[in-house]
XYZ file of C-alpha atoms in Angstrom:
539
model
C 120.531 130.681 109.279
C 123.736 132.310 111.237
C 122.737 135.047 114.257
C 121.031 138.158 113.976
C 122.535 141.881 114.477
C 120.072 142.147 117.434
C 121.343 138.662 118.898
C 125.169 139.759 118.647
C 124.931 142.794 120.481
C 122.731 141.016 123.433
C 126.119 139.729 123.619
C 128.166 140.535 126.492
C 131.499 141.666 123.923
C 129.554 143.305 122.554
C 127.542 145.740 124.985
C 129.576 148.285 124.502
C 128.525 148.898 120.802
C 126.125 151.573 119.739
C 123.818 151.807 117.390
C 123.059 155.257 115.597
C 120.994 154.262 112.699
C 118.167 151.378 111.365
C 117.106 149.855 113.946
C 114.793 148.289 111.527
C 117.258 145.870 110.189
C 118.492 144.587 113.950
C 116.863 141.618 112.404
C 118.741 140.890 109.409
C 120.884 137.951 109.749
C 124.702 137.708 109.579
C 126.593 135.659 107.721
C 130.342 136.132 107.893
C 132.561 139.618 108.535
C 134.082 141.714 106.229
C 136.554 143.859 106.440
C 135.933 147.519 103.954
C 139.289 150.221 103.848
C 139.767 150.340 100.604
C 137.929 152.502 97.662
C 136.643 149.127 95.962
C 135.994 147.353 99.232
C 132.117 147.533 97.793
C 133.290 145.072 94.422
C 133.882 141.836 97.306
C 130.654 142.386 99.573
C 128.348 139.061 99.078
C 125.665 139.653 101.308
C 124.910 139.166 104.971
C 127.859 140.778 106.336
C 129.109 143.049 109.282
C 130.902 145.394 107.825
C 134.129 146.283 110.185
C 135.730 149.995 109.033
C 138.426 152.563 110.995
C 136.868 154.725 108.759
C 140.554 155.543 107.417
C 139.786 155.179 103.680
C 136.621 157.938 104.207
C 139.428 160.593 104.864
C 141.721 160.025 102.155
C 138.590 159.584 99.826
C 135.984 161.852 101.025
C 134.114 160.765 98.461
C 134.113 156.943 98.887
C 131.612 156.439 102.710
C 127.997 158.183 100.073
C 129.411 156.320 96.636
C 129.931 152.855 99.007
C 126.806 153.139 101.038
C 123.858 154.285 97.692
C 126.082 150.957 95.999
C 123.208 147.733 95.101
C 125.902 145.451 97.243
C 124.900 147.551 99.451
C 121.538 146.694 100.716
C 122.088 143.234 100.809
C 124.599 143.973 104.018
C 123.552 143.004 107.603
C 125.008 145.550 109.125
C 127.885 148.710 109.336
C 130.184 149.037 111.796
C 132.741 152.340 112.165
C 134.673 153.951 114.649
C 134.709 157.345 114.836
C 138.822 158.031 115.301
C 139.038 159.208 112.015
C 135.009 160.064 111.159
C 134.353 162.886 112.894
C 130.693 163.049 112.448
C 127.790 160.960 110.869
C 126.110 163.252 109.184
C 122.143 163.373 108.927
C 121.897 162.551 105.696
C 123.920 159.105 106.278
C 121.721 158.653 109.044
C 118.551 158.522 107.631
C 119.579 156.659 104.655
C 120.915 153.765 106.652
C 116.850 153.654 108.388
C 115.529 153.459 104.951
C 117.790 150.975 103.609
C 117.106 149.290 107.413
C 120.648 148.564 107.978
C 121.678 149.440 111.288
C 125.100 151.221 111.130
C 127.011 151.185 114.546
C 129.768 152.774 116.842
C 132.166 150.214 117.760
C 134.535 151.238 120.479
C 137.964 152.763 119.770
C 140.111 149.890 121.890
C 138.691 147.030 120.581
C 140.490 144.708 117.680
C 138.920 143.305 114.586
C 140.196 140.660 115.447
C 139.237 140.651 119.192
C 135.480 141.293 116.584
C 135.757 138.629 115.223
C 136.898 135.777 117.627
C 134.193 137.094 119.553
C 131.653 136.779 116.587
C 132.367 133.124 115.819
C 132.362 131.555 119.463
C 128.887 133.261 119.378
C 127.688 131.210 116.551
C 129.881 127.440 118.010
C 127.798 127.733 121.076
C 124.735 128.878 119.484
C 124.940 125.800 116.872
C 126.269 123.534 119.637
C 123.131 124.870 121.569
C 120.233 124.409 119.005
C 121.686 120.775 118.627
C 121.524 119.581 122.552
C 118.801 117.009 122.643
C 116.320 117.134 124.683
C 112.699 115.168 125.317
C 114.170 112.001 124.246
C 113.998 109.667 127.144
C 115.061 106.578 127.022
C 113.825 102.875 128.508
C 117.630 101.464 127.438
C 120.140 103.783 126.413
C 121.488 100.694 124.154
C 117.258 100.520 122.314
C 118.109 101.928 118.621
C 114.793 103.648 118.092
C 116.365 105.533 120.551
C 119.603 107.288 118.806
C 117.543 106.429 116.032
C 114.926 109.344 117.607
C 118.647 111.055 117.717
C 119.558 111.222 114.490
C 116.063 112.561 113.020
C 116.515 115.055 116.644
C 120.345 116.511 114.644
C 118.717 116.587 111.609
C 115.005 118.182 112.110
C 117.268 120.813 114.234
C 119.918 121.404 111.490
C 116.702 122.443 108.990
C 115.697 123.985 111.513
C 118.469 126.119 112.358
C 120.042 126.905 108.345
C 116.504 126.149 106.349
C 117.976 123.597 104.617
C 116.976 120.199 104.424
C 119.380 117.512 105.289
C 119.156 113.601 104.709
C 121.608 110.484 106.853
C 121.995 108.180 104.839
C 122.590 104.608 106.408
C 124.623 101.812 103.935
C 124.882 99.107 105.428
C 121.039 99.150 106.812
C 120.079 101.048 103.839
C 117.372 103.101 105.566
C 117.293 107.158 104.644
C 116.319 110.038 107.581
C 115.347 112.894 106.681
C 115.663 116.492 108.242
C 111.447 116.761 106.329
C 109.556 115.308 103.464
C 111.345 118.025 101.776
C 114.307 116.868 101.151
C 112.320 114.119 98.846
C 109.870 117.216 97.713
C 113.987 119.106 96.101
C 115.438 115.436 95.085
C 112.480 114.073 93.592
C 114.234 113.848 89.705
C 117.367 112.467 91.513
C 118.886 108.493 92.188
C 119.250 108.108 96.009
C 123.424 107.339 95.378
C 123.242 110.726 93.046
C 124.134 112.467 96.056
C 127.772 110.118 96.661
C 128.750 109.381 92.615
C 126.466 110.832 90.612
C 125.165 109.486 87.157
C 125.764 113.272 85.226
C 127.770 115.270 85.280
C 128.747 117.814 87.400
C 130.865 120.489 89.112
C 132.543 119.239 92.465
C 134.478 122.045 94.922
C 136.217 120.786 98.205
C 134.473 122.911 101.291
C 136.376 121.054 103.284
C 139.806 117.981 102.968
C 139.838 116.759 105.952
C 136.563 116.018 105.984
C 135.713 114.877 102.746
C 133.153 117.762 102.634
C 132.168 117.671 97.995
C 129.938 120.915 96.459
C 128.112 119.028 93.585
C 126.524 121.087 90.846
C 124.674 121.143 87.979
C 122.606 122.707 85.760
C 119.514 121.985 85.336
C 116.589 123.406 82.922
C 114.501 123.315 85.573
C 115.590 125.339 87.831
C 116.379 129.189 87.158
C 119.524 128.665 89.290
C 122.399 125.379 89.738
C 121.564 122.672 91.523
C 123.700 122.329 94.527
C 123.724 119.771 97.472
C 127.092 118.791 99.887
C 127.982 115.230 100.715
C 130.736 114.552 103.578
C 130.513 110.430 104.237
C 130.110 109.271 107.867
C 134.770 107.388 107.379
C 134.571 104.887 110.005
C 137.833 102.546 110.164
C 138.257 103.563 106.443
C 135.256 101.915 105.221
C 132.006 104.688 104.650
C 129.347 103.441 106.636
C 126.622 106.166 105.681
C 126.073 109.879 103.807
C 125.171 112.899 105.241
C 123.964 115.114 102.853
C 122.661 119.233 102.806
C 120.820 119.948 99.874
C 121.127 123.621 98.878
C 118.050 124.473 96.966
C 117.232 128.554 96.531
C 120.995 129.924 98.390
C 124.770 128.690 99.013
C 125.342 127.937 102.489
C 126.886 130.650 103.845
C 130.321 130.815 106.523
C 127.869 131.135 109.566
C 126.151 127.739 108.242
C 129.072 125.886 107.419
C 129.438 126.524 111.102
C 126.742 125.113 112.015
C 127.017 122.322 109.324
C 130.077 120.529 110.624
C 129.163 120.950 114.182
C 125.365 118.708 113.009
C 127.545 116.561 111.318
C 130.302 116.220 113.703
C 127.182 114.755 115.440
C 125.752 112.683 113.858
C 129.066 110.869 113.148
C 129.649 110.252 116.457
C 125.759 109.146 116.896
C 126.429 106.675 114.048
C 129.823 105.203 116.272
C 127.612 104.846 118.374
C 124.681 103.361 116.298
C 127.695 101.205 115.287
C 129.441 99.913 117.880
C 125.858 99.224 119.044
C 124.986 97.192 116.484
C 128.066 94.335 117.100
C 127.548 94.763 120.305
C 123.307 93.792 119.384
C 124.250 91.149 116.890
C 127.273 89.849 118.703
C 124.864 89.482 121.833
C 122.117 88.194 119.228
C 124.023 85.342 117.217
C 125.045 83.839 120.759
C 120.572 83.787 121.824
C 120.212 82.078 118.210
C 123.480 79.427 118.772
C 122.095 78.649 122.131
C 118.536 78.326 121.360
C 118.696 76.201 118.267
C 121.396 74.219 120.370
C 118.556 73.845 122.859
C 121.258 74.786 125.936
C 118.913 77.359 127.433
C 115.906 77.176 130.161
C 112.890 79.126 129.976
C 114.479 81.352 132.857
C 118.252 82.449 130.548
C 116.392 82.341 127.458
C 114.230 85.342 129.343
C 117.724 86.609 130.601
C 118.782 86.882 126.829
C 115.953 88.736 125.269
C 116.323 91.054 127.743
C 119.762 92.322 127.219
C 118.879 92.444 123.298
C 116.652 94.748 121.400
C 113.557 91.860 120.973
C 110.404 91.029 122.280
C 109.411 87.483 123.067
C 105.527 88.700 121.933
C 107.568 89.467 117.825
C 107.019 86.889 115.799
C 109.660 86.399 113.065
C 109.484 84.391 109.588
C 113.208 82.457 109.018
C 114.985 82.043 106.079
C 118.003 80.169 106.096
C 121.071 80.545 103.068
C 123.374 77.694 102.808
C 126.246 77.319 100.520
C 126.771 73.108 99.219
C 129.250 71.612 98.916
C 133.147 72.591 99.771
C 133.752 76.549 99.327
C 136.011 77.614 101.857
C 135.987 81.339 100.027
C 132.114 81.414 101.859
C 133.796 81.835 106.005
C 135.595 85.041 103.995
C 132.143 85.918 102.477
C 129.735 86.028 104.965
C 129.776 89.911 105.677
C 128.567 89.702 101.222
C 125.950 87.023 102.124
C 125.009 89.413 105.547
C 124.311 91.692 102.421
C 122.102 89.759 100.710
C 120.533 88.961 103.816
C 119.945 92.037 105.060
C 117.613 95.663 104.856
C 119.188 97.043 102.021
C 118.713 94.440 100.013
C 115.525 92.906 101.047
C 113.786 96.448 101.809
C 112.187 95.576 105.340
C 113.748 97.037 108.239
C 114.612 95.227 111.497
C 115.988 92.311 110.098
C 117.415 90.110 112.601
C 121.081 88.024 110.573
C 123.133 85.689 112.743
C 125.777 83.337 111.371
C 125.311 79.890 112.514
C 128.563 77.827 111.147
C 130.775 78.390 108.273
C 128.481 77.141 105.869
C 124.579 78.998 106.659
C 123.671 82.005 107.938
C 119.397 82.719 108.852
C 117.994 85.462 108.567
C 114.532 86.404 110.895
C 111.830 88.638 108.788
C 109.091 90.102 111.360
C 106.300 89.266 111.024
C 104.472 93.021 111.714
C 106.375 95.104 109.206
C 104.661 98.765 108.730
C 107.682 99.410 107.121
C 106.296 97.838 103.922
C 102.567 97.846 104.558
C 103.029 94.143 102.827
C 100.247 91.325 104.060
C 102.446 88.173 105.307
C 101.864 86.600 101.975
C 103.390 89.539 99.923
C 105.771 89.919 102.495
C 107.643 85.921 102.753
C 106.825 86.667 97.529
C 108.837 89.994 97.905
C 111.515 88.088 100.357
C 111.884 85.469 98.027
C 112.082 87.375 94.586
C 114.704 89.690 96.016
C 116.886 86.288 97.323
C 116.894 85.407 94.038
C 117.536 88.324 92.075
C 119.953 89.554 94.322
C 121.831 85.702 95.073
C 121.968 86.120 90.760
C 123.843 89.931 91.281
C 126.063 88.648 94.425
C 125.913 84.802 95.114
C 125.655 83.866 91.733
C 129.755 81.598 92.091
C 128.275 79.378 95.017
C 126.292 76.332 94.973
C 123.540 77.653 97.177
C 120.118 77.021 98.468
C 117.719 78.551 100.805
C 115.286 77.410 103.669
C 112.254 79.553 104.368
C 110.267 78.443 107.954
C 106.592 80.797 106.267
C 105.200 80.430 109.866
C 105.618 82.889 112.075
C 106.196 81.480 115.792
C 108.450 83.802 118.216
C 112.447 83.679 119.214
C 112.062 80.634 121.512
C 110.587 78.543 119.811
C 113.021 79.353 117.248
C 114.752 75.855 117.043
C 111.402 74.662 114.905
C 111.542 77.222 112.522
C 115.395 76.758 112.281
C 115.505 72.480 111.833
C 112.038 73.497 108.951
C 114.631 75.889 107.209
C 116.795 72.519 107.489
C 114.627 69.995 105.694
C 112.895 73.014 103.987
C 117.231 72.691 102.300
C 117.730 69.466 102.273
C 114.172 68.027 100.619
C 114.135 71.071 98.175
C 117.444 69.270 96.896
C 115.331 66.011 96.528
C 112.358 67.601 95.736
C 112.672 70.994 93.421
C 116.321 70.782 92.173
C 116.373 73.941 90.102
C 114.738 76.342 92.966
C 116.864 78.437 94.690
C 114.211 79.476 97.948
C 112.440 76.538 99.096
C 109.480 76.976 101.817
C 108.894 74.326 104.632
C 105.270 74.198 103.037
C 106.277 73.173 99.450
C 107.701 69.730 101.329
C 104.084 69.028 101.570
C 104.591 65.465 103.383
C 108.031 65.346 102.692
C 108.603 67.695 105.395
C 107.698 64.601 107.583
C 110.352 62.188 105.867
C 114.553 61.931 105.806
C 115.394 60.486 101.900
C 118.685 59.002 101.471
C 119.782 61.457 97.662
C 122.506 58.275 97.137
C 119.763 55.785 97.073
C 117.441 58.189 94.490
C 120.597 58.719 92.314
C 121.688 55.136 92.163
C 118.455 54.086 91.164
C 118.091 57.292 88.335
C 121.516 55.871 87.525
C 119.628 52.445 86.955
C 117.181 54.103 85.067
C 118.981 55.637 82.999
C 121.610 52.628 82.011
C 118.905 49.800 81.382
C 116.443 51.947 78.989
C 117.580 54.621 76.171
C 116.559 59.000 76.429
C 113.589 58.013 74.489
C 111.556 54.923 76.026
C 112.898 56.218 79.480
C 110.532 58.499 78.495
C 107.499 56.394 77.479
C 107.845 54.719 79.938
C 108.649 56.539 83.094
C 105.042 58.459 81.681
C 103.770 55.324 81.600
C 104.181 54.417 85.554
C 103.878 58.080 86.663
C 100.474 57.727 85.681
C 100.420 54.490 86.966
C 101.181 54.977 90.311
C 98.881 57.856 90.668
C 96.448 55.761 89.115
C 97.081 53.665 92.435
C 98.549 50.647 90.506
C 95.346 49.875 88.165
C 95.453 49.370 85.064
C 92.463 49.876 83.248
C 92.737 53.480 84.795
C 95.832 54.079 83.151
C 95.101 52.610 79.974
C 91.892 54.859 78.912
C 94.397 57.844 79.953
C 97.364 57.112 77.652
C 94.639 55.706 75.091
C 97.083 52.011 74.895
C 95.368 48.256 75.435
C 95.281 47.439 78.213
C 97.909 44.361 77.184
C 100.778 47.148 76.832
C 99.707 48.918 79.880
C 100.854 45.356 80.923
C 103.649 45.099 79.336
C 105.180 48.280 79.843
C 104.847 47.933 83.811
C 106.290 44.528 83.916
C 109.305 45.953 81.722
C 109.891 48.055 84.732
C 110.015 46.636 87.214
C 111.818 43.297 85.746
C 114.344 45.647 85.240
C 114.758 48.421 88.558
C 113.636 44.968 90.659
C 111.007 46.478 91.716
C 108.628 45.631 93.967
C 105.515 48.116 93.293
C 103.921 46.302 95.875
C 105.885 47.330 98.986
C 104.333 50.413 99.937
C 107.929 51.747 100.997
C 109.481 51.008 97.559
C 106.396 52.680 95.592
C 107.074 55.999 97.306
C 110.839 55.848 96.109
C 110.029 55.468 92.681
C 107.441 58.047 92.849
C 109.658 60.655 94.842
C 112.218 59.719 91.773
C 109.617 60.277 89.070
C 108.357 63.693 91.084
C 112.617 64.519 91.011
C 112.885 64.059 87.372
C 109.700 65.748 85.830
């Protein structure tokens, strides 16, 4: 938006500037300065300029002044400053013309230099922009609170749109969160995918506006718009890694010179804010992981738990579902890929804000998914189903080189009871391998009564190998099918014969064959349970 002519004249360095015509244009926006001391300077006017002239050119070319002020390009300038050393008299016709086109005509002091005017105007614009971005009326309870930092980001973006009249966005790459200056950004960009702003999926032109900041303007033509659609993207880079993208949409006009001042100041404030958020995130993660480690190992007293929780942005009243991802077998590379696992279980992929992630050990990571999630609008069952679906979907994309199991404790409890939820996740993983060998994600409630048991997998595998050695495949399938129905019917031969459409003596014979070859005593409840589990696995 720049500054108005009125704001310039109210600034102390310009107090001796005298307006002699065009006072109705004092609220014209100034977006830059140009010097007009050549007979064709008007050909290069962009509009919204403060034009400076010594008047000398008009003594050399008497007709040029009339030609200049009557040109179409001149009607779009903001104001004109002239020194009267060479231009001795301003005619009534000239004053009337400036009044008519509402362009202020300003007499400049004789001694002032162009450089002084330009510098003072730049300082005025920068100070105005800095003042615009000063954050007030946000009083945090805790300076480390994410909500406080996020509100500051929103405030900067909102102030920027008010100043520039261009909608803006900050996209947090790691968290997958977007902050918008207003709904205008979403409205104007609904035909684009989010990552088109920094990695366009179609042909665009690129113009680097600032090499140091990697500030780039993208433009492309579309039949839906009267002019090329354009936007400016600036990456937020921390430690050689892009952590966020700052985007401003230029829907109606391109951002002018002074607007770029505001944009750069706003970007610097956002980048600084994002560095603070990144640092706070690291600090918060460390404290949270320490708390999780101590809770699941029962190392804290009630008082110590209260104190530890008070140092992180977490409430004891919040309730969470737990998901634990665990890699099976020896996988040294998994240690190096834990950031990728964090991504797999993070908000960017699960599309749920406020997920808490903690590395348990070299093979396990725990994610706490908040039960009450206003961001998604999902009820609890749909929330769990959504998380499960996305974990499976993205495991295939990101982590399928590992044998991974995910256990879910689908009872929401608070952070103090985390040990119980953690143990349920462990049990869901361990028993899930036995009961649901082909499922990636197993919840504790799926285990049923098996949740209370600890079964030696090796014993089950030995029994399975014994089955495979004693019977051919077809015979094995037939016998096990009968055995399964027999066990379901509580060892009742008649009911089993009825369900299989076989004679009762055939059933007796086949059950005897199985029990003898496997050395099974089906009257023993423990042995019967083992074979029932085995049949479930093989099924």
